Amino acid sequence: MNILYHLLYTLWYAVSLLPLRMLYILSDVASVLVWAIGYRRKVVRTNLATSFPEKDKQELRRLEHGFYRYLCDYFVETLKLTSMSEEQLRRRMVITVGDDLLRILNSGRSCAVYLGHYGNWEWLTSLPYWVPSHVQSGQVYHPLENKATDRLFVKIRQMHGSKCIAMNDTLREIVKFHQKGQVVCIGYISDQCPHWVNIHHWLDFLHHDTPVLTGVERIARKVDHAVFYGDMRRIRRGYYTCELHLMSEHPADTRKWELTDRYFAELEKTIRRAPQYYLWSHNRWKRTREKFNRRFIYRDGKVIRKS
C-alpha cells in the first residue's frame, strides 16, 4: 500500500505542475470521451429530467453536456490543488466569511458550515487562509475503499492546513475539540443519500421526496456551534466565490429539522442558478419512502428493520 501511495502521489504531483490552461485542454478532451462512453449517463439524464420537468429536451441536453465538461474540470482542478500556492488559491477561490462568522469565531465559539456537491468543494480546503489563525478549519469526508487513494486525497485536502475528519468519527472528533476549548470551523457536505438506518427526515428537494442526512443539525445542537451556509458560485473557468451566510447563531433555539430544511432550500437555490455545476452523476434518489415504510419503522427515535 505504501508503494502504491507513493507512486500515485508522485504521478499526481508531477501532472499538477502543468499550467491550468494545459490541464483544461486535457479536460476538454476527457469530457468528450466521458460523455461518449456514457459514464453514468442514465443516472445523469434521469436526475436532470426529474429535477427540471419544466425544461425541454434541448435545454436538458445542454445541461447534460455542461455537467460533463464541469465534471472533468473539477477533476483537473482537484489534481492542480496538489501544487497550488496560497496566493493562487486565494485568487481563484475567494471565500467571503463575513462579519458574523468572524465575530463568532473571535468570541471563542465554533461554527459549522453546510456545503453541497456544487462547484469545486475541494478548493474550499483553503478556508484556513480566510479565518483567524487560532481557528482550526476542517471538513468531514467519506473515506475511500482503496486505502492508497484515500491516503492520497486526505493528504491533498490537508495540504493547506484544513483537517480531514472521517464521517464515522465526526461526533467524537468534534466533542474532542469542544472539550479542549479549540475553536473550529468545520465544513459538512450534507447532500449525500443516507443509509436506510440513518433516515430520520424527508423533504422536497428538486421535485423529489428526498431522505436527508440530519447529523449536522444534531451535532451543532449538541455542542452549540453556530451554523452557516456556503453559497458557491463559479465566476468563470478556474475562479469561484463562496459566501458564508449565517443560518443560526444558536441551533438549540430552532425547531427540530428547521436547519436541515433551510439548508436544502438554500442548496436548491444555488443549484437552480447554474445547474451544470452540481454532481448529477450521484444516484441520490435511489431510496424511496415507499421502500422505507415497507422495510423499516421508527422506534424511540431509531430506525428499526421490520421483522
PDB file of C-alpha atoms in Angstrom, residues 44-300:
ATOM      1  CA  VAL A  44     -27.441  11.989 -15.045  1.00  0.00           C
ATOM      2  CA  ARG A  45     -30.318  12.194 -17.549  1.00  0.00           C
ATOM      3  CA  THR A  46     -32.870  10.867 -15.095  1.00  0.00           C
ATOM      4  CA  ASN A  47     -31.741  13.244 -12.358  1.00  0.00           C
ATOM      5  CA  LEU A  48     -31.829  16.271 -14.663  1.00  0.00           C
ATOM      6  CA  ALA A  49     -35.188  15.395 -16.238  1.00  0.00           C
ATOM      7  CA  THR A  50     -36.935  14.763 -12.916  1.00  0.00           C
ATOM      8  CA  SER A  51     -35.341  17.778 -11.218  1.00  0.00           C
ATOM      9  CA  PHE A  52     -36.292  20.186 -14.010  1.00  0.00           C
ATOM     10  CA  PRO A  53     -39.577  18.953 -15.510  1.00  0.00           C
ATOM     11  CA  GLU A  54     -40.193  22.446 -16.867  1.00  0.00           C
ATOM     12  CA  LYS A  55     -37.167  22.281 -19.202  1.00  0.00           C
ATOM     13  CA  ASP A  56     -37.391  20.888 -22.740  1.00  0.00           C
ATOM     14  CA  LYS A  57     -35.091  18.181 -24.142  1.00  0.00           C
ATOM     15  CA  GLN A  58     -32.787  20.694 -25.800  1.00  0.00           C
ATOM     16  CA  GLU A  59     -32.179  22.552 -22.563  1.00  0.00           C
ATOM     17  CA  LEU A  60     -31.694  19.299 -20.633  1.00  0.00           C
ATOM     18  CA  ARG A  61     -29.081  18.132 -23.161  1.00  0.00           C
ATOM     19  CA  ARG A  62     -27.285  21.458 -22.831  1.00  0.00           C
ATOM     20  CA  LEU A  63     -27.158  20.982 -19.058  1.00  0.00           C
ATOM     21  CA  GLU A  64     -26.005  17.387 -19.514  1.00  0.00           C
ATOM     22  CA  HIS A  65     -23.075  18.393 -21.717  1.00  0.00           C
ATOM     23  CA  GLY A  66     -22.276  21.270 -19.378  1.00  0.00           C
ATOM     24  CA  PHE A  67     -22.186  18.865 -16.455  1.00  0.00           C
ATOM     25  CA  TYR A  68     -19.714  16.508 -18.152  1.00  0.00           C
ATOM     26  CA  ARG A  69     -17.457  19.439 -19.070  1.00  0.00           C
ATOM     27  CA  TYR A  70     -17.576  20.628 -15.495  1.00  0.00           C
ATOM     28  CA  LEU A  71     -17.006  17.156 -14.029  1.00  0.00           C
ATOM     29  CA  CYS A  72     -13.720  16.891 -15.924  1.00  0.00           C
ATOM     30  CA  ASP A  73     -12.771  20.449 -14.936  1.00  0.00           C
ATOM     31  CA  TYR A  74     -13.431  19.506 -11.308  1.00  0.00           C
ATOM     32  CA  PHE A  75     -11.058  16.568 -11.642  1.00  0.00           C
ATOM     33  CA  VAL A  76      -8.152  18.556 -13.130  1.00  0.00           C
ATOM     34  CA  GLU A  77      -8.728  21.402 -10.664  1.00  0.00           C
ATOM     35  CA  THR A  78      -8.555  18.918  -7.794  1.00  0.00           C
ATOM     36  CA  LEU A  79      -5.397  17.493  -9.317  1.00  0.00           C
ATOM     37  CA  LYS A  80      -3.932  21.020  -9.547  1.00  0.00           C
ATOM     38  CA  LEU A  81      -4.673  21.587  -5.852  1.00  0.00           C
ATOM     39  CA  THR A  82      -1.661  19.406  -5.010  1.00  0.00           C
ATOM     40  CA  SER A  83       0.822  22.081  -6.106  1.00  0.00           C
ATOM     41  CA  MET A  84      -1.185  25.315  -5.765  1.00  0.00           C
ATOM     42  CA  SER A  85       0.230  28.074  -3.597  1.00  0.00           C
ATOM     43  CA  GLU A  86      -1.676  30.137  -1.058  1.00  0.00           C
ATOM     44  CA  GLU A  87      -1.628  33.092  -3.447  1.00  0.00           C
ATOM     45  CA  GLN A  88      -3.109  31.026  -6.274  1.00  0.00           C
ATOM     46  CA  LEU A  89      -5.859  29.598  -4.102  1.00  0.00           C
ATOM     47  CA  ARG A  90      -6.805  32.951  -2.571  1.00  0.00           C
ATOM     48  CA  ARG A  91      -7.091  34.404  -6.070  1.00  0.00           C
ATOM     49  CA  ARG A  92      -9.083  31.545  -7.546  1.00  0.00           C
ATOM     50  CA  MET A  93     -11.289  30.622  -4.562  1.00  0.00           C
ATOM     51  CA  VAL A  94     -12.483  33.766  -2.778  1.00  0.00           C
ATOM     52  CA  ILE A  95     -14.268  32.867   0.454  1.00  0.00           C
ATOM     53  CA  THR A  96     -16.352  35.661   1.938  1.00  0.00           C
ATOM     54  CA  VAL A  97     -16.553  34.808   5.617  1.00  0.00           C
ATOM     55  CA  GLY A  98     -18.422  37.952   6.651  1.00  0.00           C
ATOM     56  CA  ASP A  99     -18.680  39.877   9.910  1.00  0.00           C
ATOM     57  CA  ASP A 100     -20.955  37.341  11.625  1.00  0.00           C
ATOM     58  CA  LEU A 101     -18.554  34.429  11.255  1.00  0.00           C
ATOM     59  CA  LEU A 102     -15.526  36.488  12.310  1.00  0.00           C
ATOM     60  CA  ARG A 103     -17.399  37.872  15.331  1.00  0.00           C
ATOM     61  CA  ILE A 104     -18.462  34.404  16.465  1.00  0.00           C
ATOM     62  CA  LEU A 105     -15.025  32.829  15.958  1.00  0.00           C
ATOM     63  CA  ASN A 106     -13.246  35.706  17.685  1.00  0.00           C
ATOM     64  CA  SER A 107     -15.611  35.369  20.649  1.00  0.00           C
ATOM     65  CA  GLY A 108     -14.297  31.832  21.178  1.00  0.00           C
ATOM     66  CA  ARG A 109     -17.231  29.928  19.683  1.00  0.00           C
ATOM     67  CA  SER A 110     -17.096  27.380  16.864  1.00  0.00           C
ATOM     68  CA  CYS A 111     -19.009  27.149  13.597  1.00  0.00           C
ATOM     69  CA  ALA A 112     -20.456  24.521  11.285  1.00  0.00           C
ATOM     70  CA  VAL A 113     -20.765  25.240   7.555  1.00  0.00           C
ATOM     71  CA  TYR A 114     -23.305  23.451   5.373  1.00  0.00           C
ATOM     72  CA  LEU A 115     -21.946  22.705   1.884  1.00  0.00           C
ATOM     73  CA  GLY A 116     -23.125  20.742  -1.139  1.00  0.00           C
ATOM     74  CA  HIS A 117     -21.557  18.844  -4.020  1.00  0.00           C
ATOM     75  CA  TYR A 118     -21.572  22.039  -6.022  1.00  0.00           C
ATOM     76  CA  GLY A 119     -18.689  23.904  -7.624  1.00  0.00           C
ATOM     77  CA  ASN A 120     -15.221  22.868  -6.557  1.00  0.00           C
ATOM     78  CA  TRP A 121     -15.721  21.854  -2.941  1.00  0.00           C
ATOM     79  CA  GLU A 122     -12.126  20.574  -2.810  1.00  0.00           C
ATOM     80  CA  TRP A 123     -10.762  24.113  -3.143  1.00  0.00           C
ATOM     81  CA  LEU A 124     -12.711  25.070  -0.022  1.00  0.00           C
ATOM     82  CA  THR A 125      -9.953  23.356   1.945  1.00  0.00           C
ATOM     83  CA  SER A 126      -8.274  26.771   1.594  1.00  0.00           C
ATOM     84  CA  LEU A 127     -10.611  28.079   4.335  1.00  0.00           C
ATOM     85  CA  PRO A 128      -7.687  28.384   6.826  1.00  0.00           C
ATOM     86  CA  TYR A 129      -6.445  31.341   4.759  1.00  0.00           C
ATOM     87  CA  TRP A 130      -9.686  33.233   5.426  1.00  0.00           C
ATOM     88  CA  VAL A 131     -10.350  32.659   9.143  1.00  0.00           C
ATOM     89  CA  PRO A 132      -8.433  33.846  12.238  1.00  0.00           C
ATOM     90  CA  SER A 133      -5.214  31.965  12.939  1.00  0.00           C
ATOM     91  CA  HIS A 134      -6.455  30.495  16.243  1.00  0.00           C
ATOM     92  CA  VAL A 135      -9.231  28.629  14.432  1.00  0.00           C
ATOM     93  CA  GLN A 136      -8.825  25.018  13.287  1.00  0.00           C
ATOM     94  CA  SER A 137     -10.611  24.556   9.962  1.00  0.00           C
ATOM     95  CA  GLY A 138     -11.683  21.139   8.797  1.00  0.00           C
ATOM     96  CA  GLN A 139     -14.014  19.113   6.641  1.00  0.00           C
ATOM     97  CA  VAL A 140     -15.911  15.881   7.109  1.00  0.00           C
ATOM     98  CA  TYR A 141     -15.212  13.321   4.391  1.00  0.00           C
ATOM     99  CA  HIS A 142     -16.257   9.828   3.393  1.00  0.00           C
ATOM    100  CA  PRO A 143     -13.173   7.539   3.365  1.00  0.00           C
ATOM    101  CA  LEU A 144     -12.496   5.745   0.069  1.00  0.00           C
ATOM    102  CA  GLU A 145     -12.358   1.959  -0.040  1.00  0.00           C
ATOM    103  CA  ASN A 146      -8.905   1.903  -1.634  1.00  0.00           C
ATOM    104  CA  LYS A 147      -6.551   2.848   1.206  1.00  0.00           C
ATOM    105  CA  ALA A 148      -3.805   4.245  -1.044  1.00  0.00           C
ATOM    106  CA  THR A 149      -6.253   6.513  -2.881  1.00  0.00           C
ATOM    107  CA  ASP A 150      -7.886   7.525   0.396  1.00  0.00           C
ATOM    108  CA  ARG A 151      -4.486   8.442   1.854  1.00  0.00           C
ATOM    109  CA  LEU A 152      -3.712  10.485  -1.267  1.00  0.00           C
ATOM    110  CA  PHE A 153      -6.923  12.507  -1.050  1.00  0.00           C
ATOM    111  CA  VAL A 154      -6.545  13.100   2.683  1.00  0.00           C
ATOM    112  CA  LYS A 155      -3.039  14.451   2.077  1.00  0.00           C
ATOM    113  CA  ILE A 156      -4.254  16.757  -0.690  1.00  0.00           C
ATOM    114  CA  ARG A 157      -7.175  18.041   1.381  1.00  0.00           C
ATOM    115  CA  GLN A 158      -4.912  18.761   4.363  1.00  0.00           C
ATOM    116  CA  MET A 159      -2.104  20.477   2.409  1.00  0.00           C
ATOM    117  CA  HIS A 160      -3.396  23.976   3.204  1.00  0.00           C
ATOM    118  CA  GLY A 161      -3.977  23.484   6.923  1.00  0.00           C
ATOM    119  CA  SER A 162      -7.501  22.065   6.937  1.00  0.00           C
ATOM    120  CA  LYS A 163      -8.090  18.850   8.906  1.00  0.00           C
ATOM    121  CA  CYS A 164      -9.931  15.857   7.441  1.00  0.00           C
ATOM    122  CA  ILE A 165     -12.440  14.148   9.728  1.00  0.00           C
ATOM    123  CA  ALA A 166     -13.776  10.729   8.698  1.00  0.00           C
ATOM    124  CA  MET A 167     -17.571  10.701   8.621  1.00  0.00           C
ATOM    125  CA  ASN A 168     -17.936   7.942  11.209  1.00  0.00           C
ATOM    126  CA  ASP A 169     -15.624   9.820  13.601  1.00  0.00           C
ATOM    127  CA  THR A 170     -17.345  13.200  13.279  1.00  0.00           C
ATOM    128  CA  LEU A 171     -19.113  13.476  16.620  1.00  0.00           C
ATOM    129  CA  ARG A 172     -16.159  12.002  18.520  1.00  0.00           C
ATOM    130  CA  GLU A 173     -13.685  14.457  16.950  1.00  0.00           C
ATOM    131  CA  ILE A 174     -15.982  17.466  17.377  1.00  0.00           C
ATOM    132  CA  VAL A 175     -16.522  16.633  21.050  1.00  0.00           C
ATOM    133  CA  LYS A 176     -12.736  16.336  21.500  1.00  0.00           C
ATOM    134  CA  PHE A 177     -12.240  19.817  20.058  1.00  0.00           C
ATOM    135  CA  HIS A 178     -15.045  21.098  22.276  1.00  0.00           C
ATOM    136  CA  GLN A 179     -13.542  19.577  25.427  1.00  0.00           C
ATOM    137  CA  LYS A 180     -10.112  21.052  24.623  1.00  0.00           C
ATOM    138  CA  GLY A 181     -11.594  24.512  24.055  1.00  0.00           C
ATOM    139  CA  GLN A 182     -10.348  24.519  20.455  1.00  0.00           C
ATOM    140  CA  VAL A 183     -12.320  26.883  18.227  1.00  0.00           C
ATOM    141  CA  VAL A 184     -13.180  25.150  14.940  1.00  0.00           C
ATOM    142  CA  CYS A 185     -14.877  25.925  11.658  1.00  0.00           C
ATOM    143  CA  ILE A 186     -15.974  22.642  10.081  1.00  0.00           C
ATOM    144  CA  GLY A 187     -17.432  22.134   6.601  1.00  0.00           C
ATOM    145  CA  TYR A 188     -20.064  19.431   6.077  1.00  0.00           C
ATOM    146  CA  ILE A 189     -21.101  18.278   2.613  1.00  0.00           C
ATOM    147  CA  SER A 190     -24.564  17.117   3.570  1.00  0.00           C
ATOM    148  CA  ASP A 191     -26.462  16.258   0.390  1.00  0.00           C
ATOM    149  CA  GLN A 192     -25.499  12.575   0.199  1.00  0.00           C
ATOM    150  CA  CYS A 193     -28.094   9.819   0.190  1.00  0.00           C
ATOM    151  CA  PRO A 194     -28.212   8.431   3.755  1.00  0.00           C
ATOM    152  CA  HIS A 195     -28.136   4.741   4.560  1.00  0.00           C
ATOM    153  CA  TRP A 196     -31.528   3.259   5.437  1.00  0.00           C
ATOM    154  CA  VAL A 197     -30.817   3.223   9.191  1.00  0.00           C
ATOM    155  CA  ASN A 198     -29.819   6.912   9.104  1.00  0.00           C
ATOM    156  CA  ILE A 199     -33.055   8.163   7.541  1.00  0.00           C
ATOM    157  CA  HIS A 200     -34.879  10.300  10.094  1.00  0.00           C
ATOM    158  CA  HIS A 201     -36.297  13.047   7.904  1.00  0.00           C
ATOM    159  CA  TRP A 202     -37.742  13.531   4.409  1.00  0.00           C
ATOM    160  CA  LEU A 203     -38.290  16.753   2.477  1.00  0.00           C
ATOM    161  CA  ASP A 204     -38.976  18.075  -1.015  1.00  0.00           C
ATOM    162  CA  PHE A 205     -35.718  18.739  -2.878  1.00  0.00           C
ATOM    163  CA  LEU A 206     -35.653  19.448  -6.614  1.00  0.00           C
ATOM    164  CA  HIS A 207     -39.122  17.914  -7.106  1.00  0.00           C
ATOM    165  CA  HIS A 208     -38.171  14.716  -5.261  1.00  0.00           C
ATOM    166  CA  ASP A 209     -39.355  13.251  -1.973  1.00  0.00           C
ATOM    167  CA  THR A 210     -35.860  13.087  -0.520  1.00  0.00           C
ATOM    168  CA  PRO A 211     -34.389  11.300   2.524  1.00  0.00           C
ATOM    169  CA  VAL A 212     -31.702  13.540   4.016  1.00  0.00           C
ATOM    170  CA  LEU A 213     -28.823  13.481   6.470  1.00  0.00           C
ATOM    171  CA  THR A 214     -29.557  15.292   9.724  1.00  0.00           C
ATOM    172  CA  GLY A 215     -26.233  14.830  11.508  1.00  0.00           C
ATOM    173  CA  VAL A 216     -25.021  18.410  11.081  1.00  0.00           C
ATOM    174  CA  GLU A 217     -28.057  19.834  12.830  1.00  0.00           C
ATOM    175  CA  ARG A 218     -27.856  17.297  15.649  1.00  0.00           C
ATOM    176  CA  ILE A 219     -24.122  17.849  16.214  1.00  0.00           C
ATOM    177  CA  ALA A 220     -24.496  21.643  16.090  1.00  0.00           C
ATOM    178  CA  ARG A 221     -27.240  21.462  18.720  1.00  0.00           C
ATOM    179  CA  LYS A 222     -25.153  19.201  20.963  1.00  0.00           C
ATOM    180  CA  VAL A 223     -22.047  21.426  21.018  1.00  0.00           C
ATOM    181  CA  ASP A 224     -23.733  24.791  20.281  1.00  0.00           C
ATOM    182  CA  HIS A 225     -21.926  25.522  17.015  1.00  0.00           C
ATOM    183  CA  ALA A 226     -23.233  28.484  15.046  1.00  0.00           C
ATOM    184  CA  VAL A 227     -24.452  27.270  11.641  1.00  0.00           C
ATOM    185  CA  PHE A 228     -23.666  28.816   8.253  1.00  0.00           C
ATOM    186  CA  TYR A 229     -24.461  28.003   4.629  1.00  0.00           C
ATOM    187  CA  GLY A 230     -21.722  28.160   1.987  1.00  0.00           C
ATOM    188  CA  ASP A 231     -23.191  29.597  -1.215  1.00  0.00           C
ATOM    189  CA  MET A 232     -20.738  28.837  -4.028  1.00  0.00           C
ATOM    190  CA  ARG A 233     -20.596  30.393  -7.488  1.00  0.00           C
ATOM    191  CA  ARG A 234     -18.387  29.625 -10.459  1.00  0.00           C
ATOM    192  CA  ILE A 235     -17.448  33.032 -11.827  1.00  0.00           C
ATOM    193  CA  ARG A 236     -15.599  31.622 -14.806  1.00  0.00           C
ATOM    194  CA  ARG A 237     -13.369  28.667 -15.523  1.00  0.00           C
ATOM    195  CA  GLY A 238     -10.958  28.248 -12.610  1.00  0.00           C
ATOM    196  CA  TYR A 239     -12.471  31.023 -10.470  1.00  0.00           C
ATOM    197  CA  TYR A 240     -15.005  30.643  -7.662  1.00  0.00           C
ATOM    198  CA  THR A 241     -16.536  32.525  -4.793  1.00  0.00           C
ATOM    199  CA  CYS A 242     -18.159  31.115  -1.671  1.00  0.00           C
ATOM    200  CA  GLU A 243     -20.184  33.346   0.661  1.00  0.00           C
ATOM    201  CA  LEU A 244     -20.825  32.059   4.175  1.00  0.00           C
ATOM    202  CA  HIS A 245     -24.286  33.132   5.356  1.00  0.00           C
ATOM    203  CA  LEU A 246     -25.393  32.817   8.971  1.00  0.00           C
ATOM    204  CA  MET A 247     -28.332  30.425   9.390  1.00  0.00           C
ATOM    205  CA  SER A 248     -28.475  30.240  13.188  1.00  0.00           C
ATOM    206  CA  GLU A 249     -26.184  31.516  15.927  1.00  0.00           C
ATOM    207  CA  HIS A 250     -27.739  29.147  18.483  1.00  0.00           C
ATOM    208  CA  PRO A 251     -29.135  25.970  16.828  1.00  0.00           C
ATOM    209  CA  ALA A 252     -30.878  24.836  20.030  1.00  0.00           C
ATOM    210  CA  ASP A 253     -33.256  27.782  19.586  1.00  0.00           C
ATOM    211  CA  THR A 254     -34.565  26.432  16.264  1.00  0.00           C
ATOM    212  CA  ARG A 255     -37.312  23.892  15.634  1.00  0.00           C
ATOM    213  CA  LYS A 256     -36.381  20.264  15.003  1.00  0.00           C
ATOM    214  CA  TRP A 257     -35.131  19.813  11.400  1.00  0.00           C
ATOM    215  CA  GLU A 258     -35.557  23.534  10.709  1.00  0.00           C
ATOM    216  CA  LEU A 259     -31.873  23.977   9.836  1.00  0.00           C
ATOM    217  CA  THR A 260     -31.877  20.861   7.663  1.00  0.00           C
ATOM    218  CA  ASP A 261     -34.909  22.141   5.750  1.00  0.00           C
ATOM    219  CA  ARG A 262     -33.348  25.578   5.309  1.00  0.00           C
ATOM    220  CA  TYR A 263     -30.068  24.082   4.121  1.00  0.00           C
ATOM    221  CA  PHE A 264     -31.725  22.124   1.341  1.00  0.00           C
ATOM    222  CA  ALA A 265     -33.831  25.143   0.371  1.00  0.00           C
ATOM    223  CA  GLU A 266     -30.654  27.241   0.071  1.00  0.00           C
ATOM    224  CA  LEU A 267     -28.832  24.486  -1.822  1.00  0.00           C
ATOM    225  CA  GLU A 268     -31.700  24.234  -4.297  1.00  0.00           C
ATOM    226  CA  LYS A 269     -31.467  27.982  -4.950  1.00  0.00           C
ATOM    227  CA  THR A 270     -27.740  27.608  -5.592  1.00  0.00           C
ATOM    228  CA  ILE A 271     -28.295  24.704  -7.989  1.00  0.00           C
ATOM    229  CA  ARG A 272     -31.105  26.382  -9.930  1.00  0.00           C
ATOM    230  CA  ARG A 273     -28.886  29.404 -10.543  1.00  0.00           C
ATOM    231  CA  ALA A 274     -26.448  27.286 -12.613  1.00  0.00           C
ATOM    232  CA  PRO A 275     -27.437  23.582 -12.564  1.00  0.00           C
ATOM    233  CA  GLN A 276     -24.498  22.258 -14.585  1.00  0.00           C
ATOM    234  CA  TYR A 277     -22.126  22.655 -11.625  1.00  0.00           C
ATOM    235  CA  TYR A 278     -23.940  20.148  -9.409  1.00  0.00           C
ATOM    236  CA  LEU A 279     -22.917  16.482  -9.061  1.00  0.00           C
ATOM    237  CA  TRP A 280     -25.699  14.911 -11.137  1.00  0.00           C
ATOM    238  CA  SER A 281     -23.886  11.581 -11.527  1.00  0.00           C
ATOM    239  CA  HIS A 282     -24.677  10.615  -7.933  1.00  0.00           C
ATOM    240  CA  ASN A 283     -27.785   8.418  -7.582  1.00  0.00           C
ATOM    241  CA  ARG A 284     -29.076  10.325  -4.567  1.00  0.00           C
ATOM    242  CA  TRP A 285     -32.763   9.407  -5.051  1.00  0.00           C
ATOM    243  CA  LYS A 286     -32.328   5.640  -5.086  1.00  0.00           C
ATOM    244  CA  ARG A 287     -34.121   5.222  -1.730  1.00  0.00           C
ATOM    245  CA  THR A 288     -37.848   5.894  -1.676  1.00  0.00           C
ATOM    246  CA  ARG A 289     -40.276   6.451   1.159  1.00  0.00           C
ATOM    247  CA  GLU A 290     -42.368   3.524  -0.098  1.00  0.00           C
ATOM    248  CA  LYS A 291     -39.447   1.104   0.234  1.00  0.00           C
ATOM    249  CA  PHE A 292     -38.525   2.587   3.613  1.00  0.00           C
ATOM    250  CA  ASN A 293     -42.042   2.192   5.011  1.00  0.00           C
ATOM    251  CA  ARG A 294     -42.151  -1.388   3.759  1.00  0.00           C
ATOM    252  CA  ARG A 295     -38.878  -2.374   5.453  1.00  0.00           C
ATOM    253  CA  PHE A 296     -38.396  -0.113   8.488  1.00  0.00           C
ATOM    254  CA  ILE A 297     -40.154   1.603  11.368  1.00  0.00           C
ATOM    255  CA  TYR A 298     -39.169   4.336  13.816  1.00  0.00           C
ATOM    256  CA  ARG A 299     -38.921   3.268  17.454  1.00  0.00           C
ATOM    257  CA  ASP A 300     -37.638   5.534  20.239  1.00  0.00           C
TER     258      ASP A 300
END
